[in-house]
PDB file of C-alpha atoms in Angstrom:
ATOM      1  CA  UNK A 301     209.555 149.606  53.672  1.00 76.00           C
ATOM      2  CA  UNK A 302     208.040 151.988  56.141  1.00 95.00           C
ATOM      3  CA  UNK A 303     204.684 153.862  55.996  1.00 97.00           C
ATOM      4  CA  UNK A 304     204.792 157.535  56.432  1.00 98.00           C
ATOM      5  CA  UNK A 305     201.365 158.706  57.438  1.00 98.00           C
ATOM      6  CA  UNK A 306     200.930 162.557  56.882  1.00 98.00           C
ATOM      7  CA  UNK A 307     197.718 164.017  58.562  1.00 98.00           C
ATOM      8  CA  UNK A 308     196.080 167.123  57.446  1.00 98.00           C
ATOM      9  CA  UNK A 309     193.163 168.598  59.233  1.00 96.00           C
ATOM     10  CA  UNK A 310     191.475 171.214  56.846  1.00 96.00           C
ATOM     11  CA  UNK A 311     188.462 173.783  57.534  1.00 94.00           C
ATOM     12  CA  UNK A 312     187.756 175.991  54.720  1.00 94.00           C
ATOM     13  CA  UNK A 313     191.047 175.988  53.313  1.00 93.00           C
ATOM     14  CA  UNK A 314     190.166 175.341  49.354  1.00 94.00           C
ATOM     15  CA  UNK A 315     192.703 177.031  47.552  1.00 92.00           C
ATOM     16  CA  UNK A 316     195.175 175.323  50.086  1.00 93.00           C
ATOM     17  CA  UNK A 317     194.419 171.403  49.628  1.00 96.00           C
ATOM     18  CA  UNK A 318     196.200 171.258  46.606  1.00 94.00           C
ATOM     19  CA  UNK A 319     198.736 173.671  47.035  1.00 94.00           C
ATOM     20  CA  UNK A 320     199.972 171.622  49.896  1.00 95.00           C
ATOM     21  CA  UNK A 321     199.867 168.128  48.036  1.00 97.00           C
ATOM     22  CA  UNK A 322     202.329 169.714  45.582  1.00 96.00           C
ATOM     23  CA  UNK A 323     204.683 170.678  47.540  1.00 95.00           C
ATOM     24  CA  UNK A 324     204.452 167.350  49.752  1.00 97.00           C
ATOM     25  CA  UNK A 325     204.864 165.797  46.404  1.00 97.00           C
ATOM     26  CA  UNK A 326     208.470 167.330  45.940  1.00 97.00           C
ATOM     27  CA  UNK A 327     209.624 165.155  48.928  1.00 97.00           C
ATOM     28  CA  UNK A 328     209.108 162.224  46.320  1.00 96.00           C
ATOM     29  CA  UNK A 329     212.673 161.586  45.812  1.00 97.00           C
ATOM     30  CA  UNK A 330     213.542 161.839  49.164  1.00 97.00           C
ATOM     31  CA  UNK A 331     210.376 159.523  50.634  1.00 97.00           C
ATOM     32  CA  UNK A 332     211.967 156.688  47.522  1.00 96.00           C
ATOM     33  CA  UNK A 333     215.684 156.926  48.634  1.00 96.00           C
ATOM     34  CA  UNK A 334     214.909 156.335  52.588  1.00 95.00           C
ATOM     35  CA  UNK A 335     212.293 153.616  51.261  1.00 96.00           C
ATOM     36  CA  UNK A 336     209.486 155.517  53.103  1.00 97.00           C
ATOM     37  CA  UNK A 337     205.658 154.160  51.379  1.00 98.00           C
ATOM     38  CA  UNK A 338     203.262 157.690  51.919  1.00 98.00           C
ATOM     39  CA  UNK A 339     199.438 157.761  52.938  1.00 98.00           C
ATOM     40  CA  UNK A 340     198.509 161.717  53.046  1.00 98.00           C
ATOM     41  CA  UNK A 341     195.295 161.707  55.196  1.00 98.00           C
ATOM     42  CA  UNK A 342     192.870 164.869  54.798  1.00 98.00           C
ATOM     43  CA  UNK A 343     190.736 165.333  57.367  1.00 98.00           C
ATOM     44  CA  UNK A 344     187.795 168.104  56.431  1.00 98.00           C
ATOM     45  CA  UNK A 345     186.953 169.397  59.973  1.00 96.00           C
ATOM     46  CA  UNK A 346     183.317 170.577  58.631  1.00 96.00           C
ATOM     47  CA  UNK A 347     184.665 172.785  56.069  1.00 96.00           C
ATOM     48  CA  UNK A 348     181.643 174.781  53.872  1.00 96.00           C
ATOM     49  CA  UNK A 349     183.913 175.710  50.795  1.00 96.00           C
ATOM     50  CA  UNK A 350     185.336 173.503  48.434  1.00 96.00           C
ATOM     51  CA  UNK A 351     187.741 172.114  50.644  1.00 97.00           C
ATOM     52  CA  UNK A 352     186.120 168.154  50.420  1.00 98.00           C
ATOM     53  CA  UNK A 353     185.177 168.556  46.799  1.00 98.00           C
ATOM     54  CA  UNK A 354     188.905 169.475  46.027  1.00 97.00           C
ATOM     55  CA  UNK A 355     190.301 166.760  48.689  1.00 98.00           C
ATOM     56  CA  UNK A 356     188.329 164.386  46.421  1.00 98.00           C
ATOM     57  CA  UNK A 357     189.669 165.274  43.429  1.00 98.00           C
ATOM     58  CA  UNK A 358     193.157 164.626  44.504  1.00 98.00           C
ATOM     59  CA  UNK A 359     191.835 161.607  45.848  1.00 98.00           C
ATOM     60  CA  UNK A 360     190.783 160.051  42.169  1.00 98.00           C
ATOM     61  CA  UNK A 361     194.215 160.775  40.611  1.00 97.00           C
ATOM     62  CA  UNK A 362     196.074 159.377  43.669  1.00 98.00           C
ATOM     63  CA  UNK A 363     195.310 156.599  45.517  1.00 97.00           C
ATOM     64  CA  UNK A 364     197.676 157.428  48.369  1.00 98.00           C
ATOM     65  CA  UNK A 365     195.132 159.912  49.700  1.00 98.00           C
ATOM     66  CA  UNK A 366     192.350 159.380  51.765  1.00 98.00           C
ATOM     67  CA  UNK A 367     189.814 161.305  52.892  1.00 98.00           C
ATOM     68  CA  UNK A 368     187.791 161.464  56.623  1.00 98.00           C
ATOM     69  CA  UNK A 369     184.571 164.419  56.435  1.00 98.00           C
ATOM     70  CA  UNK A 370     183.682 165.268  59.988  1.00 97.00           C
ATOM     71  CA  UNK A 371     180.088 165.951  60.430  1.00 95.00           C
ATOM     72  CA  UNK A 372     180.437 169.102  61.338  1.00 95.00           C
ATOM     73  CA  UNK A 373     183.457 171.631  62.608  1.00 93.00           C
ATOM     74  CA  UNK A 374     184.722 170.280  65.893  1.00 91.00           C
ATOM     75  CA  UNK A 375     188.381 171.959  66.104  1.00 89.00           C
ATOM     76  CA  UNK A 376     191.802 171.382  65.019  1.00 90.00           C
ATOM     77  CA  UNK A 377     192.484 168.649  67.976  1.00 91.00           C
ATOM     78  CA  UNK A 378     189.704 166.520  67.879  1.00 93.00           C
ATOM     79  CA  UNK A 379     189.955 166.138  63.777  1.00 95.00           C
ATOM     80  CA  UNK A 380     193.625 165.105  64.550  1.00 96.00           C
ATOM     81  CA  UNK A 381     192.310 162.584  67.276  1.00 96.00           C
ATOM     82  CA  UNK A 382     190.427 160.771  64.533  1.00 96.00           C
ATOM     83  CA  UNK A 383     192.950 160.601  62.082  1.00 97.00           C
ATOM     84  CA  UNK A 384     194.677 159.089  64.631  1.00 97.00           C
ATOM     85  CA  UNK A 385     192.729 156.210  65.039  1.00 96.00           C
ATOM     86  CA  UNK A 386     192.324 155.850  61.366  1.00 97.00           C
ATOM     87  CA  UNK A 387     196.018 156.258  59.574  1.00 96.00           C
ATOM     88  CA  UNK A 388     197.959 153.150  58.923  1.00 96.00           C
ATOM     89  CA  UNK A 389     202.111 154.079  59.426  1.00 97.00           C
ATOM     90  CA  UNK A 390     204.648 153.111  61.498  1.00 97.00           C
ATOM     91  CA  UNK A 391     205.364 157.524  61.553  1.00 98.00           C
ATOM     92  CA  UNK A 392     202.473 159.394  62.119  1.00 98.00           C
ATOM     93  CA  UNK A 393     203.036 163.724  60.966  1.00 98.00           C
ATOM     94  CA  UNK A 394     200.764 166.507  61.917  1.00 98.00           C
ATOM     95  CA  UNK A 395     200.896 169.622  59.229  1.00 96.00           C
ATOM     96  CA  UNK A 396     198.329 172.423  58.578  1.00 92.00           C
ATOM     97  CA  UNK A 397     197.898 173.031  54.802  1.00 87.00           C
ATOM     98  CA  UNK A 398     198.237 176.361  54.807  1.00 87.00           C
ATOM     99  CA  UNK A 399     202.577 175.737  53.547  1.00 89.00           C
ATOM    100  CA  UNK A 400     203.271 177.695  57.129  1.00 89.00           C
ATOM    101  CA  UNK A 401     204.252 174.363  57.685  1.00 92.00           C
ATOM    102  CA  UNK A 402     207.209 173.787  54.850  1.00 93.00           C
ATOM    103  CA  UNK A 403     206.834 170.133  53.243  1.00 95.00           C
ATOM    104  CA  UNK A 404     210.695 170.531  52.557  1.00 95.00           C
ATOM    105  CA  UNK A 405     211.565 170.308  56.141  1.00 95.00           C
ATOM    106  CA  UNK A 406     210.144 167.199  56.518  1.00 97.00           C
ATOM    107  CA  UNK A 407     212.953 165.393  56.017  1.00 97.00           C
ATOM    108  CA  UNK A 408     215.069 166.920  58.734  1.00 97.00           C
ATOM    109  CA  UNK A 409     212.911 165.629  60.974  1.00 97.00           C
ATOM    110  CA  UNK A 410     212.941 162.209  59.566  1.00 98.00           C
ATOM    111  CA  UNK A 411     216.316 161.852  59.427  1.00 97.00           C
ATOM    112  CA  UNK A 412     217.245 163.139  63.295  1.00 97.00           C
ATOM    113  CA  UNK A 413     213.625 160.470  64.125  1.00 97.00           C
ATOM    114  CA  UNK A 414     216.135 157.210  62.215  1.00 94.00           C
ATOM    115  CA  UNK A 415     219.069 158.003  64.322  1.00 96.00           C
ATOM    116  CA  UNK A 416     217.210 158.454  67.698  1.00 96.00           C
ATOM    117  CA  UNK A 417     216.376 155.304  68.445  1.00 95.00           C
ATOM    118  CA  UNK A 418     215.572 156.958  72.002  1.00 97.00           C
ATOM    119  CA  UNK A 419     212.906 160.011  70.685  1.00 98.00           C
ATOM    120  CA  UNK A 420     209.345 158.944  70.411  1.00 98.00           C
ATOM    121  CA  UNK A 421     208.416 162.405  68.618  1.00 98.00           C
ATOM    122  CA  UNK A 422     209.775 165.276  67.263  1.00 98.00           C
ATOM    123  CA  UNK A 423     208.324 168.479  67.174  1.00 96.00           C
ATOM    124  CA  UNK A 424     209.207 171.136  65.243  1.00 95.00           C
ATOM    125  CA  UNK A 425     210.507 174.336  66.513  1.00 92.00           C
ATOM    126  CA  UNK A 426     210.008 177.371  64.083  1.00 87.00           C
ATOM    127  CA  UNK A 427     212.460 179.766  63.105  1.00 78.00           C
ATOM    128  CA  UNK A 428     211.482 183.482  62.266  1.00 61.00           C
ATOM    129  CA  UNK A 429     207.924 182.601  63.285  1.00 56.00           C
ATOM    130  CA  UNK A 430     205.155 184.454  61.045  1.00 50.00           C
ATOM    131  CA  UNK A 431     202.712 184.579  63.578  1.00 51.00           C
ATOM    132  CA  UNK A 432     200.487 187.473  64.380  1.00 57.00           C
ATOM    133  CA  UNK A 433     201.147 189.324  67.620  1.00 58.00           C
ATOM    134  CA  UNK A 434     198.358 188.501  69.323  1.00 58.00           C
ATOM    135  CA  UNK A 435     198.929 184.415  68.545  1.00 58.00           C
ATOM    136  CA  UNK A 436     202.974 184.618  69.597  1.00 60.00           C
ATOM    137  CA  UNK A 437     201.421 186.149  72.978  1.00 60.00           C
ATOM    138  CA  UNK A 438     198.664 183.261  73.363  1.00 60.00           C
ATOM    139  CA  UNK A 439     201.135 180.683  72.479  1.00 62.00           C
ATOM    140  CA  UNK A 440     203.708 182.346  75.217  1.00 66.00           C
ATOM    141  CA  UNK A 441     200.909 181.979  78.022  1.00 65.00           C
ATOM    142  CA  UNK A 442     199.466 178.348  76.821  1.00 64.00           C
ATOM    143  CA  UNK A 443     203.306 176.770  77.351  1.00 65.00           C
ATOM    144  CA  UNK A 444     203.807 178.414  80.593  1.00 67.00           C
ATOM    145  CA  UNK A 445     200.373 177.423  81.903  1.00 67.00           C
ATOM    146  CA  UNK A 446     200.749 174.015  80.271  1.00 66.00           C
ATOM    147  CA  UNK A 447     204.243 173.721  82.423  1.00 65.00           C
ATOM    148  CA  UNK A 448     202.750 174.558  85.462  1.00 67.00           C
ATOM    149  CA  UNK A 449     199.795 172.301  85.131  1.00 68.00           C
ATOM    150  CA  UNK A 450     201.990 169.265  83.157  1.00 68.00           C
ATOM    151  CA  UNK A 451     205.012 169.659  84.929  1.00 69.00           C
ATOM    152  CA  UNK A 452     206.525 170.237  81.003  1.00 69.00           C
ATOM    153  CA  UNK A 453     210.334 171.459  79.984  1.00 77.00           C
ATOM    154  CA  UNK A 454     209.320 174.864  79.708  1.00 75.00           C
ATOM    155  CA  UNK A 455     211.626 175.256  76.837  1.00 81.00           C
ATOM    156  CA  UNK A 456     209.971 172.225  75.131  1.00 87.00           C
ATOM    157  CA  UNK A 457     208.154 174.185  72.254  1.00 87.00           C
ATOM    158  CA  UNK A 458     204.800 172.243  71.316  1.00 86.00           C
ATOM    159  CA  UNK A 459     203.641 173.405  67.902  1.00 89.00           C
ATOM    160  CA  UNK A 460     201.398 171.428  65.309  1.00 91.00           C
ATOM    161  CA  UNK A 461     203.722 170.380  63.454  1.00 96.00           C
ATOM    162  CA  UNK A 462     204.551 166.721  64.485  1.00 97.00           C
ATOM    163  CA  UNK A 463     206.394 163.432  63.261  1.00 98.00           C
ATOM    164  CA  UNK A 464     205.700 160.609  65.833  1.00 98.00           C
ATOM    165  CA  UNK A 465     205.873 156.962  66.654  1.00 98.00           C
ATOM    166  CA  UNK A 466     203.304 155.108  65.351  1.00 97.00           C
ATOM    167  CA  UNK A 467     202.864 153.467  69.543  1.00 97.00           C
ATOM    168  CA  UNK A 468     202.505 156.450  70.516  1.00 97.00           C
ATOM    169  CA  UNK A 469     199.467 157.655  68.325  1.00 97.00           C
ATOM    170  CA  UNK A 470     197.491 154.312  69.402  1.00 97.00           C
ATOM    171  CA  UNK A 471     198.622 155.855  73.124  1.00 96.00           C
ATOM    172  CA  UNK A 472     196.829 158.908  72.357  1.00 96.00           C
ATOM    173  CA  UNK A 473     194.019 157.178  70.984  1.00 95.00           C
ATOM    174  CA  UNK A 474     193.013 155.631  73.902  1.00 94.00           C
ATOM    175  CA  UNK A 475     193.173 157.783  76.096  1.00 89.00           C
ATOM    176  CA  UNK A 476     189.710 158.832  77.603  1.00 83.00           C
ATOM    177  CA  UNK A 477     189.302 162.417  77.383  1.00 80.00           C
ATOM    178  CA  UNK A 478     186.822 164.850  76.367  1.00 77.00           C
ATOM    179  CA  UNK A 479     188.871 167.465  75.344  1.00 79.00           C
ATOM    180  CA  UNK A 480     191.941 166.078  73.639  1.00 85.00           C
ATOM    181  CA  UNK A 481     194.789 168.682  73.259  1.00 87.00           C
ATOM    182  CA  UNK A 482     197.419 166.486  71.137  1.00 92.00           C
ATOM    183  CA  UNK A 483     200.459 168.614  72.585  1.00 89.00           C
ATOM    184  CA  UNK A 484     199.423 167.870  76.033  1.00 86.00           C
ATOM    185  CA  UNK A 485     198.780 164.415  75.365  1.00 91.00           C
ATOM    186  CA  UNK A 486     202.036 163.778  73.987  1.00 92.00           C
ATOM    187  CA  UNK A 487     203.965 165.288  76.808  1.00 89.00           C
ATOM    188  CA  UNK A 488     201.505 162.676  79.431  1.00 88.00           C
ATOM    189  CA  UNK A 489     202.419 159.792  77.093  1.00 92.00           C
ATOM    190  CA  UNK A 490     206.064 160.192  76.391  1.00 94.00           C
ATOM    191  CA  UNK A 491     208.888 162.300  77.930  1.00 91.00           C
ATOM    192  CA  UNK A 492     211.257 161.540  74.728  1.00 96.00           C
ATOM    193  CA  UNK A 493     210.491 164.116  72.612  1.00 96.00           C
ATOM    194  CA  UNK A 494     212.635 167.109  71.107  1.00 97.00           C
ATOM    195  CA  UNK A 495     212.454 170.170  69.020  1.00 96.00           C
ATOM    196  CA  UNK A 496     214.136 169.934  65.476  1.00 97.00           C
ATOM    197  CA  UNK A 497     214.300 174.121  64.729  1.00 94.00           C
ATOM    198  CA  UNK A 498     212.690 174.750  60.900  1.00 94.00           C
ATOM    199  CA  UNK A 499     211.902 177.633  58.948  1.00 88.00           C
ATOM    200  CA  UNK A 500     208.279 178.557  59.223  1.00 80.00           C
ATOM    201  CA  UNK A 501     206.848 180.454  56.111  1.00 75.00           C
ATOM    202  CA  UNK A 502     204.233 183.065  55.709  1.00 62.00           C
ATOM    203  CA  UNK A 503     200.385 182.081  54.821  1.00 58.00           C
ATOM    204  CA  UNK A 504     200.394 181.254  50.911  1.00 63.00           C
ATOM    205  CA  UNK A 505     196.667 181.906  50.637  1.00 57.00           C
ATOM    206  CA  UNK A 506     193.732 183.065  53.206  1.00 55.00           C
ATOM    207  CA  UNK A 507     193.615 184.620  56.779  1.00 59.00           C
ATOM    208  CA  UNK A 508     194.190 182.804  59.827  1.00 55.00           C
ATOM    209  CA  UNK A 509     191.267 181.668  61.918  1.00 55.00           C
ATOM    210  CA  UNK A 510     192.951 183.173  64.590  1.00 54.00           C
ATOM    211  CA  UNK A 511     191.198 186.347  66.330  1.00 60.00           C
ATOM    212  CA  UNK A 512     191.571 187.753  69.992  1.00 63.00           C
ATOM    213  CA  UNK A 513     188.355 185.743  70.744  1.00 70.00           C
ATOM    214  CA  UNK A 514     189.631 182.246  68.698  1.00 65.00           C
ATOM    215  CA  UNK A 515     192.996 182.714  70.708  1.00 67.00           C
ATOM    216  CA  UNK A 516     190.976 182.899  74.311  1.00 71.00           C
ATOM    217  CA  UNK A 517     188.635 180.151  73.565  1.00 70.00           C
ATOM    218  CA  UNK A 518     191.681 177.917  72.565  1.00 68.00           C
ATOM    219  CA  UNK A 519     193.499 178.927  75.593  1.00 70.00           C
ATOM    220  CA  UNK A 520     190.927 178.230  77.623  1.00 73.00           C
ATOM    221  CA  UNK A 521     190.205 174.425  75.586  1.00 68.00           C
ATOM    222  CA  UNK A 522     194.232 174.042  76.557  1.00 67.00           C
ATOM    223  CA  UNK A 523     193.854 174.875  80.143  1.00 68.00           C
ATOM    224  CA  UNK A 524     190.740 172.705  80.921  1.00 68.00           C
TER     225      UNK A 524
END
């Protein structure tokens, strides 16, 4: 059997957690049939809700999850870094938690992963996006800057949502960098990866962290 590793970097996302681990949970038929074991991994970026008291209640009922608490907020890549180091699979998935990210087409990305022996990660590539204006525009500059700088497919989309070779995480992981961006570090480590296209959902509950000033300072974090 394989281990699918699922990590989940939360800030303030309470009435999320669980959401998401219920619709994950759905896959359960398909994760059995393709004899996949799963470890969800929640990793509370400094959240100041509820968000680690709820992780921990999902925690006690299932021992599949674990739990990392950062010490304090320190973004969206660096919270992904350390579940890196810490999951256990032979796949490794990115997802937010805020079901923009569609458990159910996780397994289409599984499946096209077992019968290309010669991808080392997928990424997903969203159909009838349900981002804000002002976030479509700052991802549109961040992949054309990243292509210039990285020398990337400029039709390569890089979103967070991820399924990757387990080699390829320990890759990441040791690579010395201040500032890890995972999508940039995946396109330095491996130039096997695709875009599977899935359906990307509205925001079940909350706003996005994303304002005019978020988007800047994370274009800026992507640049340098």
């Amino acid at each position: 059997m394989s281990l699918l590793s699922v990590i989940v970097p939360c800030y303030n996302e309470e009435e999320n957690v669980d959401c998401f681990y219920e619709e994950l949970m759905k896959n359960t038929p398909f994760f059995e049939k393709e004899g996949l074991e799963l470890e969800i991994l929640y990793v509370d970026d400094g959240s100041k809700d509820r968000s680690f008291e709820v992780m921990q209640e999902l925690r006690a009922k299932d021992n599949r999850v674990r739990i990392i608490q950062m010490a304090r907020n320190f973004g969206q890549h660096p919270a992904l870094l350390c579940g890196f180091a810490h999951v256990k699979g032979d796949f490794v998935v990115t997802m937010d938690d805020d079901l923009q990210h569609q458990p159910e087409e996780l397994p289409k990305m599984i499946n096209v992963m077992r019968e290309r022996d010669d991808v080392d990660a997928i990424i997903a590539s969203y159909e009838g996006r349900q981002h804000g204006f002002i976030r479509k525009l700052g991802t549109k500059f961040s992949v054309w800057a990243t292509s210039k700088m990285l020398g990337k497919d400029p039709d390569l989309q890089i979103t967070s949502y991820r399924l990757i070779r387990r080699f390829l995480v320990d890759a990441m992981v040791k690579t010395n960098t201040y500032l890890p961006q995972i999508g940039n570090l995946l396109v330095l480590t491996s130039n096997r990866i695709i875009n599977v296209p899935v359906q990307h959902a509205a925001r079940v509950y909350g706003k996005s962290g994303y304002s005019f000033k978020r988007l800047v300072k994370d274009l800026i974090y992507d640049i340098t």
